[in-house]
Amino acid sequence: MKKRLTIRGLAIILLLVLFSLETAAQEKLDYQMLDRIRNEGLVNSKITDFLIYLCDVYGPRLPDSPQYVKAGEWVLGQAKGIGLVNAAMEPYGTFGRSWELLKYYAAMTEPQYMPIVGYPKAWTSGTNGVLKGPARLITAKTVADLDQYKGKLKDAIVLLQGEQDLPISFDPMASRYTETELEKLMLAPDPFVRRPQNPQMQDMMARQQVQREIAKMLKAEGVGVIVEPGRGKFGTVFVSSGGSRSKGAEMPVATIAIAAEQYNRIVRILQKNVPVTLEVEVQARFTADDLPGMNVVAEIPGVDKKLKSELVMLGGHFDTWHGGTGATDNGAGCAVAFEAMRILKALGVQPRRTIRMAFWDAEEQGFVGSRGYVANHFYDRTKKEKKAEYDLLSAYFNFDNGSGKIRGIYAQNNSAVMPIFEAWLRPIHDLGAETVTLRNTGGTDHLSFDGVGLPGFQFIQDDLEYDTLTHHSTMDVYDHLSRPDLIQAATVMAWFVYNAAMRDEKLPRKYFDPNAPAPARGGN
Ligand SMILES: [Zn+2]
C-alpha cells in the first residue's frame, strides 16, 4: 500500500513536470543558432558605429524635418549595405508641419554677464532679430492681472513664473531591476479603481486655461520672447513643444526653456529690484504646412513557400525631441532593431517568415507613424476594416525605454504567449533576461498594434538615467547610452525575432473587441 502510494505520487509529480514542460517542448529551439546569434551579437557587435552616425552625425530628428529625412536616407543606405530589401521611407498620411531650429543665443548682460544654457521650444516662432532689454517678471494669476501691462509689452523679454523649487536628489540616477522587483512585476497589479477627479487636478486644468489665455494676450501685445524655466537641474533642460504641427495653427510667441538654476538667479535678482538685461535671438523655421509623414522600413524576405507572406516585425520610433540628439529616445531602439537585423543577415539566416524592421515617425506626437502604418497595412480603426496583412502578422517587438538592457517582456494580457516567451528566455537567463509578465505596458508604438488585436510587445528594460536625466532632455546624447546594455538588447531581440520567424505557427492572439476604445496615446 505504502509502496503503491509512492509510485502514484511519483507518477503525479512526473505528469505535472511533463505538463509544465509541454509548452516549452513545443517550442523547438535551435541551440546552434542561439550560440551563433550570441557570438555575432555579443562579440562582433556593430551597434556603436550605427549610434555614432545616427546621434552625433545626424542628430535630433523632429518628425519629417530636414534632419529626419536625411537620417532616414542614411538608414536606407545602411540597410541596403547589409543586404536588406524593400528599404524605403514609406508615407503613411499627412503629418502637418515640421519645425527646424537655425540659431539660438541668449545671455544675461546686466548686472553681470552670464551665457544662458537653454533651448527654444519646438513649434514656436523665432525672434525678430536680436532682442536686448530688461527682463520683465510677470506673475499673473488671471488674465485681468495683465491689464496693467496693456500696450507696454512690445518686444519685451518676459518671464511668467517665479523661482523654481530644486530639491536635493537622494534617489539614484539609474537603477537595475532587483530579483524582488522582477518577481513583483510578475504578479497581477492591484485592480484598477477609478478615482474621482481630485481638486488639485481641476486646479491645474484651470491654471492651464489661464496660461493659454495669457499666451494669447502676450502674442497680441507683440511680446518679443517668453523665457521659461526648463524642467530639470544641473544645467539639463527638458524641452519639448510649445506650439502646434497643425496646418494653419497660429504660431506662438518665441519661447525658450532655460536651465532652472539660471532662471532662478534672474528671478531672485529681479525680486531684489535690481534690473536684469537679457539678450536673446532665436531663428526657427516652420516647414511646409502639409508634409507627408514617413516611416522607415526594410526587410529580410522569408523563404518558406507557405510562410513567406507572413510577417514578424521589430522596431522603435525614429523621431525624437530636439534638445539632445535623441540617443536614448529613441536612437537606442532603432539601433537595437537594426543591429538585430544585421546579426541575422551576418549569419545568413533564411527566415521562414519575412522579417520587417520599421522605424516609426512622430511617436512623440501620439504614435502617429505607427498608427498610420497599422491603418494602412493591418486594420483601419475608424472604418473597422481589416487590411491585407492583418491575418499575416505574427508579432511586433518594440524597443523604447532608453538604453537599459532587456530583463524580460510584457505579455500585454495575452496569456497564450507567456509559455512561448518563457521558453525563448530560458536559455538566455544568463544575459539577465528572464521575466515574463502578463502585465500591460504603455506609452509607445506597440500599442498601435495591441489596440487592433495584433500581438505587439515592449520589453522590460532597466532604467538607466532615463527618467532622471535623458528622456526628452538636452542630455539625451550618445554619452548617456550604455553600450553593453544595447549589445545585450540587440542579441535578445535577434533571438526573439528569429524564433518568431521560424516557429510553425504565428504567435497566438488575444481576444479583440473592435468596439473597445482606442488606447491612450501619450508618446514615450
Ligand atoms: Zn520614446
mmCIF file of N, CA and C in Angstrom, residues 136 143-154 217 220-221:
data_model
loop_
_atom_site.group_PDB
_atom_site.id
_atom_site.type_symbol
_atom_site.label_atom_id
_atom_site.label_comp_id
_atom_site.label_asym_id
_atom_site.label_seq_id
_atom_site.Cartn_x
_atom_site.Cartn_y
_atom_site.Cartn_z
ATOM 1 N N ARG A 136 11.374 91.088 -17.813
ATOM 2 C CA ARG A 136 10.142 91.525 -17.138
ATOM 3 C C ARG A 136 9.509 90.324 -16.461
ATOM 4 N N VAL A 143 -6.142 86.538 -16.239
ATOM 5 C CA VAL A 143 -5.924 87.380 -17.421
ATOM 6 C C VAL A 143 -6.079 88.852 -17.039
ATOM 7 N N ALA A 144 -6.989 89.123 -16.084
ATOM 8 C CA ALA A 144 -7.221 90.516 -15.657
ATOM 9 C C ALA A 144 -5.958 91.126 -15.050
ATOM 10 N N ASP A 145 -5.116 90.274 -14.426
ATOM 11 C CA ASP A 145 -3.863 90.777 -13.845
ATOM 12 C C ASP A 145 -2.970 91.426 -14.902
ATOM 13 N N LEU A 146 -3.223 91.101 -16.169
ATOM 14 C CA LEU A 146 -2.362 91.611 -17.242
ATOM 15 C C LEU A 146 -2.781 92.990 -17.727
ATOM 16 N N ASP A 147 -3.954 93.436 -17.276
ATOM 17 C CA ASP A 147 -4.480 94.724 -17.770
ATOM 18 C C ASP A 147 -3.454 95.849 -17.629
ATOM 19 N N GLN A 148 -2.765 95.858 -16.486
ATOM 20 C CA GLN A 148 -1.791 96.925 -16.205
ATOM 21 C C GLN A 148 -0.649 96.975 -17.225
ATOM 22 N N TYR A 149 -0.440 95.848 -17.965
ATOM 23 C CA TYR A 149 0.683 95.819 -18.905
ATOM 24 C C TYR A 149 0.262 96.169 -20.336
ATOM 25 N N LYS A 150 -1.015 96.379 -20.533
ATOM 26 C CA LYS A 150 -1.533 96.614 -21.906
ATOM 27 C C LYS A 150 -0.761 97.746 -22.586
ATOM 28 N N GLY A 151 -0.293 97.459 -23.796
ATOM 29 C CA GLY A 151 0.419 98.468 -24.575
ATOM 30 C C GLY A 151 1.870 98.680 -24.143
ATOM 31 N N LYS A 152 2.336 97.889 -23.176
ATOM 32 C CA LYS A 152 3.699 98.117 -22.657
ATOM 33 C C LYS A 152 4.644 96.930 -22.908
ATOM 34 N N LEU A 153 4.177 95.940 -23.660
ATOM 35 C CA LEU A 153 4.983 94.717 -23.762
ATOM 36 C C LEU A 153 5.561 94.464 -25.149
ATOM 37 N N LYS A 154 5.506 95.450 -26.028
ATOM 38 C CA LYS A 154 6.029 95.259 -27.381
ATOM 39 C C LYS A 154 7.508 94.873 -27.312
ATOM 40 N N MET A 217 -2.868 86.657 -25.136
ATOM 41 C CA MET A 217 -2.780 88.091 -24.893
ATOM 42 C C MET A 217 -1.355 88.601 -25.193
ATOM 43 N N ALA A 220 -0.813 88.956 -28.822
ATOM 44 C CA ALA A 220 -1.496 90.144 -29.336
ATOM 45 C C ALA A 220 -0.736 91.420 -28.969
ATOM 46 N N GLU A 221 -0.080 91.409 -27.815
ATOM 47 C CA GLU A 221 0.667 92.592 -27.361
ATOM 48 C C GLU A 221 2.031 92.721 -28.045
#
